Amino acid sequence: EIVLTQSPATLSLSPGERATLSCRASQSVGSQLIWYQQKPGQAPRLLIYDASTRATGIPARFSGSGSGTDFTLTIGGLEPEDFATYYCQQRLRWPITFGGGTKVEIK
Amino acid sequence: EVQLLESGGGLVQPGGSLRLSCVDSGFTFSSYVMAWVRQAPGKGLEWVSSITSGGDYTFYPDSVKGRFTVSRDNSQNTLYLQLSSLRAEDTATYYCARRGVGVAFDYWGPGALVTVSS
């Protein structure tokens, strides 16, 4: 099973600041890495697939990078609606696995 | 507009069974791989099953293999998850999701809460 480790667990930032979230895989997943955003009481929302491709309707301030085992989600200038929990997911091998999440909270 | 809506959640005793349904609309259901993902209260996401577009192949993690069964009725645009031999640790919100663009889960339902408790 491919284990995804997200860091930090919590990120405390102010609106307008840049957020950098990390996802590390226990073995290479190539570029088959996906990012989701989840707000309390809501289902996850697809943000990024194939490590760096934004899903339809996702603002340009969200960007993904990385390949192999190290991946980064960057939010360039936090808007109030961006404070949420973010999860990475790999689709290379069964079982599909998710990281433990990074909560981006208001400082 | 793509919509997925789960139903069938509720309270069940340990060892019991439950069937979840997910009715889908706004897309050609029979063309997509579908999946179930769960989330225990206050915890992260866990994939629990996938089924191919025609229903020929199913996939599960070890944590639910042999206890959960995913199926679909393409004539009714409905996805199912049969949960059996339920344990307290199966308590979670269960989401159905469409595997779409980028082989990612691009649409999700609002979720159905399953509570396993005596």
CSV table of C-alpha atoms in Angstrom, one decimal:
chain,number,residue,atom,x,y,z
A,1,GLU,CA,0.0,0.0,0.0
A,2,ILE,CA,1.3,3.5,-0.9
A,3,VAL,CA,1.3,5.7,2.2
A,4,LEU,CA,0.8,9.4,1.7
A,5,THR,CA,2.1,11.7,4.4
A,6,GLN,CA,0.8,15.3,4.5
A,7,SER,CA,2.5,18.1,6.3
A,8,PRO,CA,2.0,20.2,8.3
A,9,ALA,CA,-1.1,18.8,9.9
A,10,THR,CA,-2.3,22.4,10.6
A,11,LEU,CA,-1.2,25.6,8.9
A,12,SER,CA,-2.2,28.9,10.6
A,13,LEU,CA,-2.1,31.8,8.1
A,14,SER,CA,-3.8,35.1,7.5
A,15,PRO,CA,-5.9,36.1,4.5
A,16,GLY,CA,-3.6,37.2,1.7
A,17,GLU,CA,-0.7,35.0,2.7
A,18,ARG,CA,0.7,32.2,0.6
A,19,ALA,CA,0.1,28.6,1.7
A,20,THR,CA,2.4,25.7,0.9
A,21,LEU,CA,1.2,22.2,1.6
A,22,SER,CA,3.3,19.1,1.2
A,23,CYS,CA,2.3,15.5,0.3
A,24,ARG,CA,5.0,12.8,0.4
A,25,ALA,CA,4.5,9.3,-1.0
A,26,SER,CA,6.1,6.1,0.4
A,27,GLN,CA,7.0,5.1,-3.2
A,28,SER,CA,6.9,6.8,-6.5
A,29,VAL,CA,3.5,7.6,-7.9
A,30,GLY,CA,4.8,9.4,-11.0
A,31,SER,CA,2.4,12.3,-11.6
A,32,GLN,CA,-0.7,10.4,-10.5
A,33,LEU,CA,-1.4,12.6,-7.5
A,34,ILE,CA,-4.7,14.4,-6.9
A,35,TRP,CA,-5.6,17.2,-4.4
A,36,TYR,CA,-9.0,17.9,-2.9
A,37,GLN,CA,-10.4,20.6,-0.7
A,38,GLN,CA,-13.0,19.9,2.0
A,39,LYS,CA,-15.0,22.3,4.1
A,40,PRO,CA,-16.8,21.3,7.3
A,41,GLY,CA,-20.0,19.5,6.7
A,42,GLN,CA,-19.3,19.3,2.9
A,43,ALA,CA,-18.1,16.7,0.5
A,44,PRO,CA,-14.6,17.0,-0.9
A,45,ARG,CA,-14.1,19.1,-4.0
A,46,LEU,CA,-11.6,18.2,-6.7
A,47,LEU,CA,-8.8,20.8,-7.1
A,48,ILE,CA,-5.9,19.4,-8.9
A,49,TYR,CA,-5.3,16.2,-10.9
A,50,ASP,CA,-2.2,14.7,-12.5
A,51,ALA,CA,-0.2,16.6,-9.9
A,52,SER,CA,-0.5,20.0,-11.6
A,53,THR,CA,-3.7,20.3,-13.7
A,54,ARG,CA,-6.4,22.4,-12.2
A,55,ALA,CA,-9.9,21.0,-12.4
A,56,THR,CA,-12.7,23.0,-14.1
A,57,GLY,CA,-13.6,26.2,-12.3
A,58,ILE,CA,-10.6,26.1,-9.8
A,59,PRO,CA,-9.0,29.6,-9.5
A,60,ALA,CA,-5.5,30.2,-10.7
A,61,ARG,CA,-4.2,30.9,-7.2
A,62,PHE,CA,-4.3,27.1,-6.7
A,63,SER,CA,-1.3,25.3,-8.2
A,64,GLY,CA,0.2,21.9,-7.8
A,65,SER,CA,3.7,20.7,-8.5
A,66,GLY,CA,6.0,17.7,-8.0
A,67,SER,CA,6.4,14.2,-9.2
A,68,GLY,CA,7.7,10.9,-7.9
A,69,THR,CA,7.4,11.0,-4.2
A,70,ASP,CA,7.2,14.8,-3.3
A,71,PHE,CA,4.3,17.0,-4.1
A,72,THR,CA,3.2,20.5,-3.2
A,73,LEU,CA,-0.1,22.4,-3.3
A,74,THR,CA,0.4,26.1,-3.2
A,75,ILE,CA,-2.4,28.7,-2.6
A,76,GLY,CA,-1.0,32.0,-3.8
A,77,GLY,CA,-2.8,34.5,-1.6
A,78,LEU,CA,-5.4,33.0,0.7
A,79,GLU,CA,-9.0,34.1,0.2
A,80,PRO,CA,-11.5,33.7,3.1
A,81,GLU,CA,-13.1,30.7,1.3
A,82,ASP,CA,-9.8,28.8,1.1
A,83,PHE,CA,-9.7,28.1,4.8
A,84,ALA,CA,-10.4,24.4,4.8
A,85,THR,CA,-8.8,20.9,4.9
A,86,TYR,CA,-6.8,19.7,2.0
A,87,TYR,CA,-6.2,16.0,1.1
A,88,CYS,CA,-3.9,14.4,-1.5
A,89,GLN,CA,-4.7,11.1,-3.1
A,90,GLN,CA,-2.8,8.7,-5.3
A,91,ARG,CA,-4.3,6.7,-8.1
A,92,LEU,CA,-1.3,4.8,-9.3
A,93,ARG,CA,-1.9,1.5,-7.4
A,94,TRP,CA,-4.7,-0.3,-5.6
A,95,PRO,CA,-5.7,0.4,-2.9
A,96,ILE,CA,-6.4,4.0,-3.7
A,97,THR,CA,-5.0,6.0,-0.7
A,98,PHE,CA,-5.4,9.4,0.7
A,99,GLY,CA,-3.1,11.5,2.9
A,100,GLY,CA,-4.2,12.4,6.4
A,101,GLY,CA,-5.0,16.0,5.4
A,102,THR,CA,-3.7,19.5,6.1
A,103,LYS,CA,-6.0,22.0,7.8
A,104,VAL,CA,-5.5,25.6,6.8
A,105,GLU,CA,-6.9,27.8,9.5
A,106,ILE,CA,-7.2,31.5,10.1
A,107,LYS,CA,-4.4,32.9,12.2
B,1,GLU,CA,-26.0,19.4,-13.8
B,2,VAL,CA,-24.3,16.4,-12.4
B,3,GLN,CA,-25.9,15.2,-9.1
B,4,LEU,CA,-25.2,12.3,-6.8
B,5,LEU,CA,-27.5,11.6,-3.8
B,6,GLU,CA,-26.9,8.9,-1.2
B,7,SER,CA,-29.5,7.4,0.9
B,8,GLY,CA,-30.0,4.4,3.3
B,9,GLY,CA,-27.7,5.5,6.2
B,10,GLY,CA,-28.7,5.1,9.8
B,11,LEU,CA,-28.1,3.4,13.1
B,12,VAL,CA,-27.2,-0.3,13.0
B,13,GLN,CA,-26.0,-2.8,15.6
B,14,PRO,CA,-22.6,-4.4,15.5
B,15,GLY,CA,-22.7,-7.4,13.2
B,16,GLY,CA,-25.6,-6.0,11.3
B,17,SER,CA,-26.1,-5.1,7.7
B,18,LEU,CA,-27.2,-2.0,5.7
B,19,ARG,CA,-27.5,-1.1,2.1
B,20,LEU,CA,-26.6,2.4,0.8
B,21,SER,CA,-27.9,3.7,-2.5
B,22,CYS,CA,-26.6,6.6,-4.7
B,23,VAL,CA,-28.9,7.9,-7.4
B,24,ASP,CA,-27.1,9.8,-10.1
B,25,SER,CA,-28.3,12.3,-12.7
B,26,GLY,CA,-27.0,14.8,-15.2
B,27,PHE,CA,-24.4,12.5,-16.8
B,28,THR,CA,-24.2,9.1,-18.7
B,29,PHE,CA,-24.0,7.0,-15.6
B,30,SER,CA,-23.2,3.8,-17.5
B,31,SER,CA,-20.0,5.3,-18.9
B,32,TYR,CA,-18.2,6.0,-15.6
B,33,VAL,CA,-16.4,4.1,-13.0
B,34,MET,CA,-18.0,4.8,-9.6
B,35,ALA,CA,-16.7,4.6,-6.1
B,36,TRP,CA,-17.5,4.8,-2.4
B,37,VAL,CA,-15.3,6.8,0.0
B,38,ARG,CA,-15.9,7.1,3.7
B,39,GLN,CA,-14.9,9.5,6.5
B,40,ALA,CA,-15.1,8.6,10.2
B,41,PRO,CA,-16.1,11.5,12.4
B,42,GLY,CA,-13.3,14.0,12.7
B,43,LYS,CA,-11.0,11.8,10.6
B,44,GLY,CA,-9.6,11.7,7.0
B,45,LEU,CA,-10.9,10.1,3.8
B,46,GLU,CA,-10.7,6.4,3.2
B,47,TRP,CA,-11.6,4.7,-0.2
B,48,VAL,CA,-13.8,1.7,0.3
B,49,SER,CA,-14.8,0.4,-3.1
B,50,SER,CA,-14.8,1.0,-6.9
B,51,ILE,CA,-16.8,-0.6,-9.7
B,52,THR,CA,-16.2,-0.5,-13.4
B,53,SER,CA,-18.7,1.1,-15.8
B,54,GLY,CA,-20.4,-2.2,-16.7
B,55,GLY,CA,-20.2,-3.6,-13.2
B,56,ASP,CA,-17.9,-6.4,-14.3
B,57,TYR,CA,-15.1,-5.6,-11.9
B,58,THR,CA,-15.0,-4.5,-8.3
B,59,PHE,CA,-12.2,-3.4,-6.1
B,60,TYR,CA,-11.9,-3.1,-2.3
B,61,PRO,CA,-9.2,-2.4,0.3
B,62,ASP,CA,-8.4,-5.2,2.8
B,63,SER,CA,-10.3,-3.3,5.6
B,64,VAL,CA,-13.7,-4.1,4.0
B,65,LYS,CA,-13.0,-6.9,1.6
B,66,GLY,CA,-15.4,-9.8,2.2
B,67,ARG,CA,-17.8,-7.6,4.2
B,68,PHE,CA,-18.8,-4.8,1.7
B,69,THR,CA,-20.2,-5.4,-1.8
B,70,VAL,CA,-20.5,-2.7,-4.4
B,71,SER,CA,-22.9,-3.0,-7.3
B,72,ARG,CA,-24.8,-0.9,-9.8
B,73,ASP,CA,-27.9,-0.8,-11.8
B,74,ASN,CA,-27.2,1.2,-15.0
B,75,SER,CA,-30.9,1.1,-16.0
B,76,GLN,CA,-31.7,3.0,-12.8
B,77,ASN,CA,-28.6,5.2,-12.7
B,78,THR,CA,-28.0,3.8,-9.2
B,79,LEU,CA,-24.9,2.7,-7.3
B,80,TYR,CA,-25.2,0.5,-4.2
B,81,LEU,CA,-23.0,-0.5,-1.3
B,82,GLN,CA,-24.0,-3.5,0.8
B,83,LEU,CA,-22.4,-3.3,4.2
B,84,SER,CA,-22.3,-6.5,6.3
B,85,SER,CA,-20.7,-7.7,9.5
B,86,LEU,CA,-20.5,-4.1,10.6
B,87,ARG,CA,-18.1,-3.0,13.3
B,88,ALA,CA,-17.9,0.2,15.4
B,89,GLU,CA,-15.0,1.3,13.3
B,90,ASP,CA,-17.2,1.4,10.2
B,91,THR,CA,-19.1,4.4,11.6
B,92,ALA,CA,-18.6,7.1,9.1
B,93,THR,CA,-20.1,9.3,6.5
B,94,TYR,CA,-20.2,7.4,3.2
B,95,TYR,CA,-19.8,9.3,0.0
B,96,CYS,CA,-20.4,8.1,-3.5
B,97,ALA,CA,-18.1,9.6,-6.1
B,98,ARG,CA,-17.7,9.6,-9.9
B,99,ARG,CA,-14.3,8.8,-11.3
B,100,GLY,CA,-14.0,11.3,-14.1
B,101,VAL,CA,-11.5,13.8,-15.3
B,102,GLY,CA,-7.9,12.9,-14.6
B,103,VAL,CA,-9.1,9.6,-13.2
B,104,ALA,CA,-10.0,11.6,-10.1
B,105,PHE,CA,-13.2,11.7,-8.1
B,106,ASP,CA,-14.6,14.8,-9.8
B,107,TYR,CA,-18.2,14.7,-8.4
B,108,TRP,CA,-19.3,13.6,-4.9
B,109,GLY,CA,-22.6,13.2,-3.2
B,110,PRO,CA,-23.4,15.0,0.1
B,111,GLY,CA,-22.8,11.7,2.0
B,112,ALA,CA,-24.8,9.3,4.2
B,113,LEU,CA,-24.0,8.8,7.8
B,114,VAL,CA,-23.8,5.2,9.1
B,115,THR,CA,-23.5,4.7,12.8
B,116,VAL,CA,-22.6,1.3,14.2
B,117,SER,CA,-23.5,1.1,17.8
B,118,SER,CA,-25.5,-1.0,20.3
